Amino acid sequence: MRLGGLALLLGLAACGGPASAPPSNASLDLETAAIQRGLVRDPKDMSIVGSYARGPDRLCIVPDGAGRRIGIVIEYGAGNGCRAIGAARRTGDGLDLVLGGDGACRFTARYDGDHLALPGALPKACALLCTGRAALAGAQFVRLGESVAEAQAMRDADGRPLCGE
């Protein structure tokens, strides 16, 4: 009898009582809430200019007239590496990159304000920017600083400037 009474009470509770409120349009995802509370920087409000690195790999972005110039160097040693110079433009959650003298290496990199990640699959033209077994595909970089001077000072293994004059 006790179980029957409990089942009846649960059934009645499910039928009556206040209805739960529908989900609010103002409900936020975790990242948006963190940005609003100042826990993380909003990547849409940040300049892309600065220096980035991961291990021996380097990337710099500097102002270039109305646009942005980008330089990337990946060094594996023994004739394996990449050196790419081009242009970068902010688009939504990423950066549109155009690399190489002919601009045939074009793709969109993921960018969240502190990390920049190149896609795992790139156009074939991007392979011409590398020697040996090196590749740009899948390279990732972490922001070191937002200083234009620091980004302009970055050099490749031969001492050539990546983003400097």
mmCIF file of C-alpha atoms in Angstrom:
data_model
loop_
_atom_site.group_PDB
_atom_site.id
_atom_site.type_symbol
_atom_site.label_atom_id
_atom_site.label_comp_id
_atom_site.label_asym_id
_atom_site.label_seq_id
_atom_site.Cartn_x
_atom_site.Cartn_y
_atom_site.Cartn_z
ATOM 1 C CA MET A 1 0.000 0.000 0.000
ATOM 2 C CA ARG A 2 2.867 2.337 0.766
ATOM 3 C CA LEU A 3 4.265 1.954 -2.774
ATOM 4 C CA GLY A 4 0.876 2.606 -4.316
ATOM 5 C CA GLY A 5 0.460 5.798 -2.280
ATOM 6 C CA LEU A 6 3.927 6.986 -3.216
ATOM 7 C CA ALA A 7 3.249 6.330 -6.891
ATOM 8 C CA LEU A 8 -0.033 8.262 -6.649
ATOM 9 C CA LEU A 9 1.687 11.243 -4.997
ATOM 10 C CA LEU A 10 4.427 11.278 -7.637
ATOM 11 C CA GLY A 11 1.838 11.101 -10.387
ATOM 12 C CA LEU A 12 -0.104 14.016 -8.938
ATOM 13 C CA ALA A 13 3.067 16.052 -8.500
ATOM 14 C CA ALA A 14 3.929 15.514 -12.151
ATOM 15 C CA CYS A 15 0.479 16.695 -13.271
ATOM 16 C CA GLY A 16 0.250 19.878 -11.260
ATOM 17 C CA GLY A 17 2.439 22.618 -9.940
ATOM 18 C CA PRO A 18 4.124 25.446 -11.686
ATOM 19 C CA ALA A 19 5.401 24.802 -15.181
ATOM 20 C CA SER A 20 9.106 25.159 -15.647
ATOM 21 C CA ALA A 21 10.134 28.293 -17.482
ATOM 22 C CA PRO A 22 11.176 27.856 -21.106
ATOM 23 C CA PRO A 23 14.885 28.277 -21.774
ATOM 24 C CA SER A 24 15.807 31.941 -21.839
ATOM 25 C CA ASN A 25 17.209 33.482 -24.976
ATOM 26 C CA ALA A 26 19.595 35.283 -22.646
ATOM 27 C CA SER A 27 21.235 32.050 -21.531
ATOM 28 C CA LEU A 28 24.909 32.190 -22.471
ATOM 29 C CA ASP A 29 27.466 29.622 -23.395
ATOM 30 C CA LEU A 30 30.465 29.189 -21.129
ATOM 31 C CA GLU A 31 32.894 31.163 -23.305
ATOM 32 C CA THR A 32 30.571 34.162 -23.611
ATOM 33 C CA ALA A 33 29.991 34.196 -19.858
ATOM 34 C CA ALA A 34 33.745 34.053 -19.202
ATOM 35 C CA ILE A 35 34.341 36.956 -21.598
ATOM 36 C CA GLN A 36 31.619 39.035 -19.952
ATOM 37 C CA ARG A 37 33.108 38.443 -16.503
ATOM 38 C CA GLY A 38 36.588 39.367 -17.709
ATOM 39 C CA LEU A 39 38.048 35.906 -17.141
ATOM 40 C CA VAL A 40 39.198 35.619 -20.762
ATOM 41 C CA ARG A 41 39.841 38.218 -23.437
ATOM 42 C CA ASP A 42 37.323 38.627 -26.241
ATOM 43 C CA PRO A 43 39.204 37.627 -29.412
ATOM 44 C CA LYS A 44 36.963 39.904 -31.497
ATOM 45 C CA ASP A 45 38.234 42.950 -29.595
ATOM 46 C CA MET A 46 41.920 42.062 -29.841
ATOM 47 C CA SER A 47 44.442 43.128 -32.400
ATOM 48 C CA ILE A 48 46.055 40.250 -34.274
ATOM 49 C CA VAL A 49 49.359 42.140 -34.367
ATOM 50 C CA GLY A 50 52.161 40.583 -32.358
ATOM 51 C CA SER A 51 54.580 37.713 -32.031
ATOM 52 C CA TYR A 52 53.672 34.042 -31.677
ATOM 53 C CA ALA A 53 55.721 30.883 -31.172
ATOM 54 C CA ARG A 54 55.680 27.217 -30.317
ATOM 55 C CA GLY A 55 58.996 25.558 -29.711
ATOM 56 C CA PRO A 56 61.379 26.717 -32.433
ATOM 57 C CA ASP A 57 58.522 27.745 -34.771
ATOM 58 C CA ARG A 58 57.825 31.480 -35.058
ATOM 59 C CA LEU A 59 55.047 33.645 -36.465
ATOM 60 C CA CYS A 60 54.719 37.427 -36.559
ATOM 61 C CA ILE A 61 51.976 39.786 -37.693
ATOM 62 C CA VAL A 62 52.577 43.522 -38.211
ATOM 63 C CA PRO A 63 50.612 46.417 -39.694
ATOM 64 C CA ASP A 64 51.222 46.920 -43.401
ATOM 65 C CA GLY A 65 49.356 49.936 -44.728
ATOM 66 C CA ALA A 66 45.657 49.147 -44.366
ATOM 67 C CA GLY A 67 46.369 45.417 -43.994
ATOM 68 C CA ARG A 68 48.550 43.067 -41.970
ATOM 69 C CA ARG A 69 51.773 41.330 -42.994
ATOM 70 C CA ILE A 70 52.505 37.849 -41.658
ATOM 71 C CA GLY A 71 55.700 35.841 -41.505
ATOM 72 C CA ILE A 72 56.011 32.182 -40.513
ATOM 73 C CA VAL A 73 59.134 30.114 -39.980
ATOM 74 C CA ILE A 74 59.198 26.434 -39.081
ATOM 75 C CA GLU A 75 62.655 24.991 -38.477
ATOM 76 C CA TYR A 76 63.323 21.264 -38.166
ATOM 77 C CA GLY A 77 67.008 21.524 -39.116
ATOM 78 C CA ALA A 78 68.951 19.473 -41.685
ATOM 79 C CA GLY A 79 67.218 21.094 -44.670
ATOM 80 C CA ASN A 80 63.691 20.629 -43.309
ATOM 81 C CA GLY A 81 61.729 23.801 -42.736
ATOM 82 C CA CYS A 82 59.230 26.350 -43.992
ATOM 83 C CA ARG A 83 59.446 30.087 -44.538
ATOM 84 C CA ALA A 84 56.280 31.877 -45.582
ATOM 85 C CA ILE A 85 55.592 35.597 -45.964
ATOM 86 C CA GLY A 86 52.218 37.055 -46.891
ATOM 87 C CA ALA A 87 49.108 38.838 -45.693
ATOM 88 C CA ALA A 88 46.637 38.186 -42.872
ATOM 89 C CA ARG A 89 43.078 39.431 -42.516
ATOM 90 C CA ARG A 90 40.673 38.864 -39.638
ATOM 91 C CA THR A 91 37.420 37.071 -40.496
ATOM 92 C CA GLY A 92 34.987 35.969 -37.806
ATOM 93 C CA ASP A 93 36.731 33.401 -35.606
ATOM 94 C CA GLY A 94 39.757 33.055 -37.840
ATOM 95 C CA LEU A 95 42.407 34.657 -39.985
ATOM 96 C CA ASP A 96 42.457 34.491 -43.759
ATOM 97 C CA LEU A 97 46.080 33.960 -44.784
ATOM 98 C CA VAL A 98 47.571 34.474 -48.243
ATOM 99 C CA LEU A 99 51.171 33.223 -48.357
ATOM 100 C CA GLY A 100 53.932 33.114 -50.966
ATOM 101 C CA GLY A 101 54.962 35.476 -53.723
ATOM 102 C CA ASP A 102 52.133 34.404 -56.029
ATOM 103 C CA GLY A 103 49.509 34.194 -53.247
ATOM 104 C CA ALA A 104 48.538 30.652 -54.258
ATOM 105 C CA CYS A 105 48.765 29.376 -50.664
ATOM 106 C CA ARG A 106 45.414 30.597 -49.247
ATOM 107 C CA PHE A 107 43.529 29.270 -46.246
ATOM 108 C CA THR A 108 41.793 30.247 -43.014
ATOM 109 C CA ALA A 109 43.539 29.639 -39.690
ATOM 110 C CA ARG A 110 41.737 29.281 -36.357
ATOM 111 C CA TYR A 111 42.400 32.185 -34.008
ATOM 112 C CA ASP A 112 41.049 32.749 -30.491
ATOM 113 C CA GLY A 113 43.105 35.767 -29.459
ATOM 114 C CA ASP A 114 45.918 33.797 -27.817
ATOM 115 C CA HIS A 115 46.321 30.733 -30.061
ATOM 116 C CA LEU A 116 46.644 30.466 -33.803
ATOM 117 C CA ALA A 117 46.295 27.072 -35.503
ATOM 118 C CA LEU A 118 46.834 26.302 -39.164
ATOM 119 C CA PRO A 119 44.530 23.670 -40.677
ATOM 120 C CA GLY A 120 45.707 20.083 -41.044
ATOM 121 C CA ALA A 121 45.068 20.110 -44.795
ATOM 122 C CA LEU A 122 46.390 22.979 -46.917
ATOM 123 C CA PRO A 123 46.402 23.727 -50.650
ATOM 124 C CA LYS A 124 49.201 22.036 -52.599
ATOM 125 C CA ALA A 125 50.764 25.438 -53.326
ATOM 126 C CA CYS A 126 51.663 25.727 -49.628
ATOM 127 C CA ALA A 127 54.110 22.821 -49.953
ATOM 128 C CA LEU A 128 56.299 25.025 -52.181
ATOM 129 C CA LEU A 129 57.045 27.201 -49.138
ATOM 130 C CA CYS A 130 58.730 24.283 -47.357
ATOM 131 C CA THR A 131 61.828 22.160 -47.889
ATOM 132 C CA GLY A 132 62.480 18.533 -47.077
ATOM 133 C CA ARG A 133 59.775 16.850 -45.031
ATOM 134 C CA ALA A 134 58.541 20.025 -43.318
ATOM 135 C CA ALA A 135 54.993 21.311 -43.754
ATOM 136 C CA LEU A 136 52.908 24.242 -42.588
ATOM 137 C CA ALA A 137 49.845 22.026 -42.104
ATOM 138 C CA GLY A 138 48.768 21.638 -38.500
ATOM 139 C CA ALA A 139 51.268 24.149 -37.082
ATOM 140 C CA GLN A 140 50.124 25.893 -33.907
ATOM 141 C CA PHE A 141 51.353 29.059 -32.259
ATOM 142 C CA VAL A 142 50.788 30.796 -28.909
ATOM 143 C CA ARG A 143 50.861 34.573 -28.531
ATOM 144 C CA LEU A 144 54.086 35.820 -26.930
ATOM 145 C CA GLY A 145 53.287 39.513 -27.045
ATOM 146 C CA GLU A 146 51.365 42.288 -28.744
ATOM 147 C CA SER A 147 54.354 44.536 -29.453
ATOM 148 C CA VAL A 148 54.868 45.601 -33.065
ATOM 149 C CA ALA A 149 58.602 46.136 -32.420
ATOM 150 C CA GLU A 150 58.956 42.616 -31.015
ATOM 151 C CA ALA A 151 57.129 41.141 -34.027
ATOM 152 C CA GLN A 152 59.299 43.147 -36.448
ATOM 153 C CA ALA A 153 62.444 41.842 -34.721
ATOM 154 C CA MET A 154 61.639 38.166 -35.437
ATOM 155 C CA ARG A 155 64.122 36.455 -37.730
ATOM 156 C CA ASP A 156 64.486 33.094 -39.401
ATOM 157 C CA ALA A 157 67.465 30.759 -38.815
ATOM 158 C CA ASP A 158 69.497 32.648 -41.463
ATOM 159 C CA GLY A 159 68.915 35.989 -39.727
ATOM 160 C CA ARG A 160 66.439 37.281 -42.339
ATOM 161 C CA PRO A 161 63.543 39.332 -40.913
ATOM 162 C CA LEU A 162 60.119 37.698 -41.049
ATOM 163 C CA CYS A 163 58.011 40.825 -40.584
ATOM 164 C CA GLY A 164 60.614 43.596 -40.433
ATOM 165 C CA GLU A 165 61.638 45.959 -43.165
#
